[in-house]
Each structure stands twice: as C-alpha cells, then as structure tokens.
Short mmCIF file of C-alpha atoms in Angstrom, two decimals:
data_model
loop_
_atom_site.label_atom_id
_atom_site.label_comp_id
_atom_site.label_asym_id
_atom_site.label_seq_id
_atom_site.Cartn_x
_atom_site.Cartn_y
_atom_site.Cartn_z
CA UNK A 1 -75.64 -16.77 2.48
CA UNK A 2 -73.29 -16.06 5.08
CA UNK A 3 -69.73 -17.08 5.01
CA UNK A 4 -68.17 -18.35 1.82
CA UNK A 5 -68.40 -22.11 0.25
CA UNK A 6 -66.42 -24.58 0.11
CA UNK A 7 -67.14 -25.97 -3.16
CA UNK A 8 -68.46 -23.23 -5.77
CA UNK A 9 -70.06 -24.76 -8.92
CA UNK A 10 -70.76 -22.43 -12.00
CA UNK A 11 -73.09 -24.20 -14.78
CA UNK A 12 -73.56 -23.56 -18.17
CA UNK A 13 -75.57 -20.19 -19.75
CA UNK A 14 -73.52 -18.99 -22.70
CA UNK A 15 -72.26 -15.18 -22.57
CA UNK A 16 -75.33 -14.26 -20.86
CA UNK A 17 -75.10 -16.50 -18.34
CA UNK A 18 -71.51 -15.59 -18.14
CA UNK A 19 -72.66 -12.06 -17.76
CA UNK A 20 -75.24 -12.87 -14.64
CA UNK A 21 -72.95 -14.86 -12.55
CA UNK A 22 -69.96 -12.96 -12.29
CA UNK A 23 -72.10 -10.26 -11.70
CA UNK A 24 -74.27 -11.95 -8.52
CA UNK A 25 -70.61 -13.66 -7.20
CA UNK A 26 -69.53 -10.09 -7.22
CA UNK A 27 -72.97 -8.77 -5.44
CA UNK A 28 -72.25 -11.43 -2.94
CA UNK A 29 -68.87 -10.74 -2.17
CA UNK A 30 -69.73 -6.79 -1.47
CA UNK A 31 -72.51 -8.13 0.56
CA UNK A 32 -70.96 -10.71 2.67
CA UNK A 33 -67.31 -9.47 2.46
CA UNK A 34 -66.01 -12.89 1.16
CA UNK A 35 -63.96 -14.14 -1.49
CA UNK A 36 -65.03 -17.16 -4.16
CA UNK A 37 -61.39 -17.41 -5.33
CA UNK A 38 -60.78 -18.92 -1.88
CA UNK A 39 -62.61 -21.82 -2.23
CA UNK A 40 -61.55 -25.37 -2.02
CA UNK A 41 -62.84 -26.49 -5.17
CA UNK A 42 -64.22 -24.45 -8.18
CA UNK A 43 -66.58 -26.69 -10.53
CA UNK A 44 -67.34 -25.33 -13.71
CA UNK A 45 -69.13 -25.96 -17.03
CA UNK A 46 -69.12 -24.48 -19.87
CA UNK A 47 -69.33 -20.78 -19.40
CA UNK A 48 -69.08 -21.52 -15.55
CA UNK A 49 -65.60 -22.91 -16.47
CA UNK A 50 -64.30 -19.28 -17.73
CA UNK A 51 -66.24 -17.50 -14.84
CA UNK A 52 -64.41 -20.32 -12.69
CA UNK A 53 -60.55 -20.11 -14.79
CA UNK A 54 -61.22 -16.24 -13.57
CA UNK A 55 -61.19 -16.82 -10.27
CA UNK A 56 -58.64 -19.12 -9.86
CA UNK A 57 -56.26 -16.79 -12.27
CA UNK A 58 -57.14 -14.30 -9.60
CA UNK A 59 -58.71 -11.92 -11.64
CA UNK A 60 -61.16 -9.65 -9.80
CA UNK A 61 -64.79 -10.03 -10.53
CA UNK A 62 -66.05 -7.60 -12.40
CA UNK A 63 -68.47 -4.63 -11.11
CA UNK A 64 -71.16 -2.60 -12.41
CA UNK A 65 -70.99 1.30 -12.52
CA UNK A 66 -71.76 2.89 -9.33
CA UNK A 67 -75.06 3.99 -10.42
CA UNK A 68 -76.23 0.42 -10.93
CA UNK A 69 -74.49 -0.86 -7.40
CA UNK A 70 -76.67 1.52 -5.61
CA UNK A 71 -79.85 0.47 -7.08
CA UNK A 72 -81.79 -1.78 -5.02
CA UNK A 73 -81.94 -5.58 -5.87
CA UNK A 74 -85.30 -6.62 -7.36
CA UNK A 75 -87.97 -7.75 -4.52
CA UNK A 76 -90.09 -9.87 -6.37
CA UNK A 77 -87.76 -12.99 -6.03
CA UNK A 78 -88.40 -16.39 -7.16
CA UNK A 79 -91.92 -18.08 -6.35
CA UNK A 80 -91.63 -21.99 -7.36
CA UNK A 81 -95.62 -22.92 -8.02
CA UNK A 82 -97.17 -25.58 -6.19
CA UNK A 83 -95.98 -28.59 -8.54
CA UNK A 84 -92.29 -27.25 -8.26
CA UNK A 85 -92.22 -27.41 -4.78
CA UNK A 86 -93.79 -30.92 -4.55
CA UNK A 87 -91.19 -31.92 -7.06
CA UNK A 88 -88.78 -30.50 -4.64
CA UNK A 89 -89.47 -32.34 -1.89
CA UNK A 90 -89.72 -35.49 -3.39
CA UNK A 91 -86.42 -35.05 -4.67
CA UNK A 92 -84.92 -34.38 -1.25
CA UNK A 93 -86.78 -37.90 -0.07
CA UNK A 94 -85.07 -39.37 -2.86
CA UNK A 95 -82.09 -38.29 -1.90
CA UNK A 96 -80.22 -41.14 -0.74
CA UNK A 97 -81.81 -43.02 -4.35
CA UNK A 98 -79.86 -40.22 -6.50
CA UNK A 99 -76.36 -41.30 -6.93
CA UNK A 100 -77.05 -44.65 -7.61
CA UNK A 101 -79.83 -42.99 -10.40
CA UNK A 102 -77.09 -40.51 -11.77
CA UNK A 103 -74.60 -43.51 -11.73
CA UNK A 104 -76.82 -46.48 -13.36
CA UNK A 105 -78.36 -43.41 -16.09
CA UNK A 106 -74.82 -43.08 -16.71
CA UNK A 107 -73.88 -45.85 -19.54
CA UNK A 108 -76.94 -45.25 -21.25
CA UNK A 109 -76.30 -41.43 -21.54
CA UNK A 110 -72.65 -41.91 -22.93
CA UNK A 111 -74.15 -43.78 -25.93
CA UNK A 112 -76.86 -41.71 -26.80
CA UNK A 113 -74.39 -38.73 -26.83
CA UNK A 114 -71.73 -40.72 -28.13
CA UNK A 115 -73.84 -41.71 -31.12
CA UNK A 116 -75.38 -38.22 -31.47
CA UNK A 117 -72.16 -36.17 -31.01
CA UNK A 118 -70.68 -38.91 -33.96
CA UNK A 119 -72.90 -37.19 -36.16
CA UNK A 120 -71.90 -32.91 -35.63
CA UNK A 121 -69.59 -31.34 -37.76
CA UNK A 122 -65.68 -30.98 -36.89
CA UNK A 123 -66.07 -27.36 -37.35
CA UNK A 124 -67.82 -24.65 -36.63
CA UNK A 125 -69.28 -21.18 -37.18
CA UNK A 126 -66.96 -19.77 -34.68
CA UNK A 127 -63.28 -19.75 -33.30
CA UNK A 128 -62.51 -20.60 -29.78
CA UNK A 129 -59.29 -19.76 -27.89
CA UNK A 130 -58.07 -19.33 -24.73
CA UNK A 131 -54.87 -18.76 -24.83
CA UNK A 132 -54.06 -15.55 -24.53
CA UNK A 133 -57.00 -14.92 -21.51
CA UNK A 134 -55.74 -17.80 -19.70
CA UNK A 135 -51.69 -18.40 -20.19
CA UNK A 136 -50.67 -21.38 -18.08
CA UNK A 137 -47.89 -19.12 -16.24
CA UNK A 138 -51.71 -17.35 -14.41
CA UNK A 139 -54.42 -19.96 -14.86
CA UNK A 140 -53.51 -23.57 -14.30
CA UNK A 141 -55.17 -26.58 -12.34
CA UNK A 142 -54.02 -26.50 -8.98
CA UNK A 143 -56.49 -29.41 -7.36
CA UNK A 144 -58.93 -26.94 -6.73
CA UNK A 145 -60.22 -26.16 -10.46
CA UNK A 146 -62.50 -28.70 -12.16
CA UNK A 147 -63.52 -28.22 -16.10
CA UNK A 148 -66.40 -30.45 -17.28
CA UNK A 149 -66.50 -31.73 -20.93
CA UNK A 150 -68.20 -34.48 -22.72
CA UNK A 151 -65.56 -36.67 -25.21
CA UNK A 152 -66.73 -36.74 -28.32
CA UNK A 153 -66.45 -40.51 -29.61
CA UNK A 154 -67.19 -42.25 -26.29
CA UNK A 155 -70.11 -39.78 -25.00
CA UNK A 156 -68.76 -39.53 -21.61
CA UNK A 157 -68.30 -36.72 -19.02
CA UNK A 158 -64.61 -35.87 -18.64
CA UNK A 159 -63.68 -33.28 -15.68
CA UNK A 160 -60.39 -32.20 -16.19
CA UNK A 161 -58.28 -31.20 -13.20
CA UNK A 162 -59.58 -34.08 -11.51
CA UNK A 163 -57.24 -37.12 -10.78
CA UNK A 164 -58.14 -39.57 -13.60
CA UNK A 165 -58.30 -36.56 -16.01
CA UNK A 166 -56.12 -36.39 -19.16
CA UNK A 167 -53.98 -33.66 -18.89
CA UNK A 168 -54.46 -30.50 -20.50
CA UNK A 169 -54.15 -26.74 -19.80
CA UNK A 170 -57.04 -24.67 -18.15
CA UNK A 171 -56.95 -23.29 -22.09
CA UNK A 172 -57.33 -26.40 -24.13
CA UNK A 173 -60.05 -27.98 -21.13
CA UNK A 174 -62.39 -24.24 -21.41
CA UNK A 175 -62.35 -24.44 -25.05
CA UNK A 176 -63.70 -28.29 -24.28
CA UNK A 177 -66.05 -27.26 -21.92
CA UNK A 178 -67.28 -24.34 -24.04
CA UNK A 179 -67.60 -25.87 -27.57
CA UNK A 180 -71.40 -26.13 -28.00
CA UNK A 181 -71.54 -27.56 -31.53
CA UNK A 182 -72.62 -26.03 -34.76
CA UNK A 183 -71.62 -22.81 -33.75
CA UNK A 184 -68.00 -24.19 -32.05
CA UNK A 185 -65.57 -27.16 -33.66
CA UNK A 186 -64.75 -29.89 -31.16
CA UNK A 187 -61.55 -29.34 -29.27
CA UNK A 188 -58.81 -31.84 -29.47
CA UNK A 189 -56.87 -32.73 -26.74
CA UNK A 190 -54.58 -35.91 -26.64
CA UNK A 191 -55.91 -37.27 -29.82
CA UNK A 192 -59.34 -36.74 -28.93
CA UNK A 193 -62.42 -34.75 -29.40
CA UNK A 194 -64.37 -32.97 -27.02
CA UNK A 195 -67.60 -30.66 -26.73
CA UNK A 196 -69.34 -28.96 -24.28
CA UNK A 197 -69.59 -30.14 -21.27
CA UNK A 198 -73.57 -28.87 -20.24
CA UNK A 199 -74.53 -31.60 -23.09
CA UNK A 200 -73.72 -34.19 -20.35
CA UNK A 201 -75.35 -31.85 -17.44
CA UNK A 202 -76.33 -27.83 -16.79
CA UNK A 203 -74.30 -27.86 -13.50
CA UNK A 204 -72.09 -31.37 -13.15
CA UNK A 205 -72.66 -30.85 -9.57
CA UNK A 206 -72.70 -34.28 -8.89
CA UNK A 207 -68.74 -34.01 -9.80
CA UNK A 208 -68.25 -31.44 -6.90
CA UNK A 209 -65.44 -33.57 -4.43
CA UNK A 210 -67.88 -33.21 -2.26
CA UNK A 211 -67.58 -34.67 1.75
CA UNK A 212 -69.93 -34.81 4.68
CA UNK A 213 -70.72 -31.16 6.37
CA UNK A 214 -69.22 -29.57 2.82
CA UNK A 215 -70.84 -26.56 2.06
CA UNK A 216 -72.17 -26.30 -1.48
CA UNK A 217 -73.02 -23.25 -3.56
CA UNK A 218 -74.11 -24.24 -7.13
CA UNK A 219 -75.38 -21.04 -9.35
CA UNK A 220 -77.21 -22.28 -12.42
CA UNK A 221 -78.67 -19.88 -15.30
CA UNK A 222 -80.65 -22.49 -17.26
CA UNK A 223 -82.57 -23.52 -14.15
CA UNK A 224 -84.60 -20.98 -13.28
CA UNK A 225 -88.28 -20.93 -12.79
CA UNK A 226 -88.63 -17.69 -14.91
CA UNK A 227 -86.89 -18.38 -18.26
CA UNK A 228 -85.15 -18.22 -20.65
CA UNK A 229 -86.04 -21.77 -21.99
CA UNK A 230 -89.78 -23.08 -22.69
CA UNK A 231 -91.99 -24.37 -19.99
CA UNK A 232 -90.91 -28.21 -20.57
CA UNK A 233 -87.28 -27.56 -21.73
CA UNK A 234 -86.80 -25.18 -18.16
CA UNK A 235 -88.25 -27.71 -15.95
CA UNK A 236 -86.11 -30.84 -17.63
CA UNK A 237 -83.50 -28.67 -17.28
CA UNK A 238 -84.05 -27.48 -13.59
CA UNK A 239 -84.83 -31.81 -12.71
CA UNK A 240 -81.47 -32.38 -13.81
CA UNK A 241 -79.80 -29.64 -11.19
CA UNK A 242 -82.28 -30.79 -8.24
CA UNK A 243 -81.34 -34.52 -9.24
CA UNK A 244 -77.43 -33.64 -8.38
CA UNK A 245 -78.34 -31.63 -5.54
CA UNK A 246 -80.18 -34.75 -4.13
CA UNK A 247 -77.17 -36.83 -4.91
CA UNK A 248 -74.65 -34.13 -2.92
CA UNK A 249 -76.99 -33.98 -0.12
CA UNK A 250 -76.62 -37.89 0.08
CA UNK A 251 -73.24 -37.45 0.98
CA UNK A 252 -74.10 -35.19 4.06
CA UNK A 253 -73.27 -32.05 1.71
CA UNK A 254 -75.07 -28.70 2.25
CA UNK A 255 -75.90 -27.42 -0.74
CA UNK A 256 -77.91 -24.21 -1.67
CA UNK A 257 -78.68 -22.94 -5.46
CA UNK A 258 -78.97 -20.02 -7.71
CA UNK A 259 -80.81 -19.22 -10.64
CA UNK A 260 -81.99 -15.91 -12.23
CA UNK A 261 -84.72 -13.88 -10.82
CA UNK A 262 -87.40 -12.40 -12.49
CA UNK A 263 -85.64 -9.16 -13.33
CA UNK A 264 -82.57 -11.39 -14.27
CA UNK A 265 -83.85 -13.73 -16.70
CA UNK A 266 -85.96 -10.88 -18.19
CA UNK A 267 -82.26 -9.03 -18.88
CA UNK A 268 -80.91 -12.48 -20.45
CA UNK A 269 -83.62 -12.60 -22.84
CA UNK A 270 -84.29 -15.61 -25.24
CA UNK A 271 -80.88 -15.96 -26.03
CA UNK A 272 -78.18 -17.57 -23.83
CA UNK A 273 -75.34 -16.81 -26.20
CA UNK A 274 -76.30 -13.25 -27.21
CA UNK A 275 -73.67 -9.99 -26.67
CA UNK A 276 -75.95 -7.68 -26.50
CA UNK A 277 -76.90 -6.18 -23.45
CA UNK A 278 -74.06 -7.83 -21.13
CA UNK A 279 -74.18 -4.60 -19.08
CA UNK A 280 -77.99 -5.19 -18.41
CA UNK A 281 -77.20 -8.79 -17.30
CA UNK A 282 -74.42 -8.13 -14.84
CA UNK A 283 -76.34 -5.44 -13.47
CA UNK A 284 -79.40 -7.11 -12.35
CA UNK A 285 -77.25 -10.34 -11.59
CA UNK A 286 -75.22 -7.64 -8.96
CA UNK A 287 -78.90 -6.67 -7.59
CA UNK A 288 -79.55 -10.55 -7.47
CA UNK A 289 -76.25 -11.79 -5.63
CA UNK A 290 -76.86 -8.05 -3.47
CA UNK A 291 -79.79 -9.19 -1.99
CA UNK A 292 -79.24 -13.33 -1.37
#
C-alpha cells in the first residue's frame, strides 16, 4: 500500500485483535509515512470502533519497543489454497449481484438476531465504559467516524455517526459496538438496547460511504486464512468480508484487505478476547503492517 485510504474500516477481534491492528496501522504508517487519522471516513466494529475512536481522538498509535521495530516482518505471508482463491474470484464476478444479496439477506437476518438477542441476559460478566478514555470534549462524531451496533429488540445493524443514526456519544455507541453478550450487558441508548455490532457482520464494510474511485482499506482479524477460529467457522467468517468487498467494488470502490499472517494469528492464539500476551500481538502485527 502506497498512499493512505480514504475510507479505513477496522472489524471486530476482541483485545487481541485490538492488539494486532493498531499495531500493523502503526507498521504502515512508519512504512509509508502516512497518517490513518486523516482519513475521510473511519468504519469501525466492535474492537475496530475503539482502535477507530483512537484515531479520530488523535491519539497516536501505539509502537512496539525498538527491539521489536527492528526485527524483520515475517516472510511466510498468507497462501489462500486453491478452493479460497476460486471462491475469490467468483465473488469478484458476483460483484455487481452483492448489494442486492447483502440488502434482500437483510430482513431475514434482523429477525433471527432479533429473536436470538431477545433471549441473552441484560447483564453481564463484565463492566464496560468509555467514558473516561473517550470524553466527548476529545472523541466525538465529526461525519467521518462510523460505530456499528446491532439493536437489541429489532435485530438490526445501527451505525452511529451516520445520518439516520440516533444520537449518542462516541462513549455510549463503543460500549454498543463492543458488548458481546454473556460476558458484556447490552448498552442502552435512547431507550434502547444494543450489542455488538460483529453479530450483524466481522467488518460492516458494506456501511463504508463508499463512492466510485474510493479507495478502501478494510483490516479484519477474524478473517484470516490461518486462525484463530475452526476451519468452517474461519471460512464463514472470511465469506462474509469477501461478500462486502464484492458489494464496495460494485460501486467502483477499490478496496484491499487485511488479516493476520501466520506469525500473527499464531501470537493471537485461540482466544480473541484474551490479555495476555498483547505485547506479542502488536509486535508481530508491526512486522505485518511493516512489510504490506
């Protein structure tokens, strides 16, 4: 990658996945001398949406030691197999096919979730808040920051910052974004309840306000080819990113994507929402964004 995106999208990937893209945003800056926090829009979901409220608070990305920046990135890459690639280009042929997929597969995914989502507890395990990281006076939704959430009782995607949004501060629309349930409560906002927003999709990059000749830069850590998911759950997972890249590409977008490498998804482990071993992750996701 060359010059900096327009549109940046950040998907979901709990702490770890927190961990490995702020570290390969940061690899790429150093590399390419650019800046994410100038982009026109910032899409993000779940822990994308912190990694994203970050950037437009203009907080600096974080860096590894200087030890770990020198090391070199890892060289064995990403190597889709055979069937991967076919299912690649099919998608791309499909392309002009995907909105109206992603917009007809839309009422029937809002009950399902609706229904299911009726049924999780109104608390949970854990505590989120926002607050105090992101105070509206340094992080608020300036028309370039989009938040994606999934309300609770009518099973639909919400993006707030968007125009038809609800209003709510970049707080109260993280904690939405990030409240994966039985380990976080719903968030309420305006009388209603919302949960995380990679239950509707791992990227929402089919939300990205994207326009012909836009250039597209969507890093996902549950797609990759490599892990941390099961062979079935990873590749359902990784259809659902190359169906929104097909529908972006529809609209004369030029989209590339990100997931962990080898050495990357080896350093996230099993666990997406595991603290242990940031340091590892934000390393080899600095080697990652170092060498793209």
């Amino acid at each position: 990658m060359q010059t900096r995106p327009d549109i940046l999208v950040l998907g979901g990937g709990g702490r770890q996945g927190d961990a490995w893209m702020t570290g390969v945003l940061a690899g790429l800056e150093d590399a390419r001398g650019i800046s994410f926090a100038a982009c026109d829009y910032l899409v993000g979901t779940s822990a994308g949406s912190i990694v994203a409220a970050r950037l437009i608070s203009g907080r600096r990305l974080r860096r590894p030691t200087a030890e770990v920046a020198a090391a070199e990135p890892d060289p064995g890459g990403q190597v889709p197999p055979l069937a991967e690639t076919l299912a690649e280009a099919a998608l791309r042929l499909a392309a002009p096919l995907a909105a109206a997929g992603l917009r007809f597969g839309a009422l029937p995914g809002e009950l399902a979730r609706g229904t299911a989502l009726a049924l999780m507890p109104g608390s949970g395990r854990e505590t989120l808040d926002f607050t105090a990281a992101f105070p509206p006076e340094t992080a608020r939704f300036d028309g370039r920051l989009r938040v994606a959430a999934v309300d609770r009782r009518a099973g639909r995607r919400v993006v707030f910052g968007s125009p038809e949004a609800p209003e709510a501060t970049v707080a109260e629309a993280l904690r939405a974004s990030c409240a994966l349930p039985l380990i976080f409560g719903p968030a309420r906002i305006g009388g209603r309840d919302y949960f995380d927003g990679a239950l509707w999709s791992p990227t929402n990059a089919d939300a990205a306000p994207a326009t012909s000749g836009a250039q597209v830069l969507i890093l996902a850590p549950m797609a990759s080819l490599h892990g941390p998911f099961i062979a079935p759950l990873r590749t359902a997972t990784r259809a659902a990113m190359l169906l929104e890249v097909a529908s972006l590409r529809a609209r004369g977008a030029q989209v590339r994507t990100v997931t962990p490498d080898r050495a990357c998804a080896a350093a996230i482990g099993g666990d997406l929402m595991a603290d242990t071993d940031l340091d590892l992750t934000h390393a080899a996701g600095y080697a990652q964004g170092l060498g793209l």
